[in-house]
Coordinates of C-alpha atoms in Angstrom, one line a residue:
M86 CA 7.2 21.9 -5.4
G87 CA 4.6 23.1 -3.0
V88 CA 4.9 23.2 0.8
S89 CA 3.8 19.9 2.4
K90 CA 2.2 21.6 5.5
T91 CA 3.2 18.7 7.7
E92 CA 2.1 20.8 10.8
F93 CA -1.5 20.1 9.8
F94 CA -1.1 16.4 10.3
T95 CA -0.6 14.2 13.4
E96 CA 2.8 13.1 14.6
G97 CA 1.8 9.5 13.6
Q98 CA 0.8 10.5 10.1
N99 CA 4.0 12.4 9.6
E100 CA 6.0 9.5 10.9
M101 CA 4.4 7.0 8.6
A102 CA 4.8 9.4 5.7
S103 CA 8.6 9.6 6.5
L104 CA 8.9 5.8 6.7
F105 CA 7.1 5.3 3.4
K106 CA 9.1 8.0 1.7
A107 CA 12.3 6.2 2.8
M108 CA 11.0 2.9 1.5
S109 CA 9.8 4.4 -1.8
H110 CA 12.6 3.2 -4.0
P111 CA 13.0 -0.4 -5.4
A112 CA 16.7 -0.5 -4.3
R113 CA 15.6 0.2 -0.7
I114 CA 13.0 -2.5 -0.9
A115 CA 15.7 -4.8 -2.2
I116 CA 18.0 -3.9 0.7
V117 CA 15.3 -4.6 3.3
Q118 CA 14.5 -7.9 1.7
Y119 CA 18.2 -8.8 1.7
L120 CA 18.5 -7.9 5.3
L121 CA 15.6 -10.1 6.1
S122 CA 17.5 -13.0 4.5
V123 CA 20.6 -12.6 6.6
D124 CA 21.5 -12.0 10.3
S125 CA 23.6 -8.9 9.6
C126 CA 25.7 -7.7 6.8
I127 CA 28.2 -5.1 5.7
C128 CA 27.8 -2.7 2.9
G129 CA 30.0 -4.7 0.6
D130 CA 27.6 -7.7 0.9
I131 CA 24.7 -5.6 -0.2
V132 CA 26.7 -4.1 -3.1
N133 CA 27.3 -7.7 -4.3
E134 CA 23.6 -8.4 -4.2
L135 CA 22.4 -5.3 -6.1
P136 CA 23.1 -4.0 -9.6
L137 CA 24.3 -0.7 -8.2
A138 CA 27.6 1.0 -7.5
Q139 CA 28.9 1.1 -3.9
P140 CA 28.3 4.9 -3.5
T141 CA 24.7 4.4 -4.7
V142 CA 24.1 1.6 -2.2
S143 CA 25.6 3.7 0.5
Q144 CA 23.2 6.6 -0.3
H145 CA 20.2 4.2 -0.1
L146 CA 21.6 2.8 3.2
K147 CA 21.9 6.4 4.5
E148 CA 18.2 7.1 3.7
L149 CA 17.1 3.9 5.4
K150 CA 19.2 4.6 8.4
N151 CA 18.0 8.3 8.7
A152 CA 14.5 6.9 8.8
N153 CA 15.6 4.4 11.5
I154 CA 14.4 1.5 9.4
I155 CA 17.9 0.0 9.7
K156 CA 20.6 0.2 12.3
G157 CA 24.3 -0.1 11.8
T158 CA 27.1 -1.1 14.1
I159 CA 30.8 -0.5 13.4
E160 CA 32.9 -3.6 13.4
G161 CA 36.5 -2.7 12.6
T162 CA 36.4 -0.9 9.3
A163 CA 33.0 -2.2 8.3
I164 CA 29.5 -1.3 9.3
C165 CA 27.1 -4.2 9.9
Y166 CA 23.5 -3.4 9.1
C167 CA 20.3 -4.9 10.4
L168 CA 16.6 -4.0 10.4
N169 CA 15.2 -2.0 13.4
P170 CA 12.5 -4.3 14.8
E171 CA 10.7 -1.4 16.5
I172 CA 10.2 0.5 13.3
I173 CA 9.2 -2.7 11.4
K174 CA 6.6 -3.4 14.1
K175 CA 5.2 0.2 13.6
I176 CA 4.9 -0.4 9.8
E177 CA 3.3 -3.8 10.5
S178 CA 0.8 -2.4 12.9
Y179 CA -0.1 0.4 10.5
F180 CA -0.9 -2.0 7.7
G181 CA -2.5 -4.5 10.2
N182 CA -5.0 -1.8 11.3
I183 CA -5.9 -1.1 7.6
S184 CA -6.3 -4.8 7.0
N185 CA -8.5 -5.3 10.1
H186 CA -10.6 -2.3 9.1
L187 CA -11.1 -3.5 5.6
S188 CA -12.1 -7.0 6.7
Q189 CA -14.9 -5.5 8.7
K190 CA -16.3 -3.5 5.9
C191 CA -17.9 -4.3 2.6
C192 CA -17.9 -1.9 -0.4

């Protein structure tokens, strides 16, 4: 695979690319959708909702957490996950800007 040359792009472009890369798997989309439907949850709850093994779910959670899309707090021996509202707002703003721009143009 070639070099991505991220240094040629803005910080914002690189940040969005990292967020989209972290979201680029259907299991991660399913995890985000599940987290939207509950207040907080532990990994075991997510495992019960997805047709994946616990280690696989944990790996997807790790990717989402590394991208700051989700946050986790330790409660006893469990980790409770929730969406990071700051990152979700950045994603919403990005697509909102695209939508606003498209609504003002005709092709």
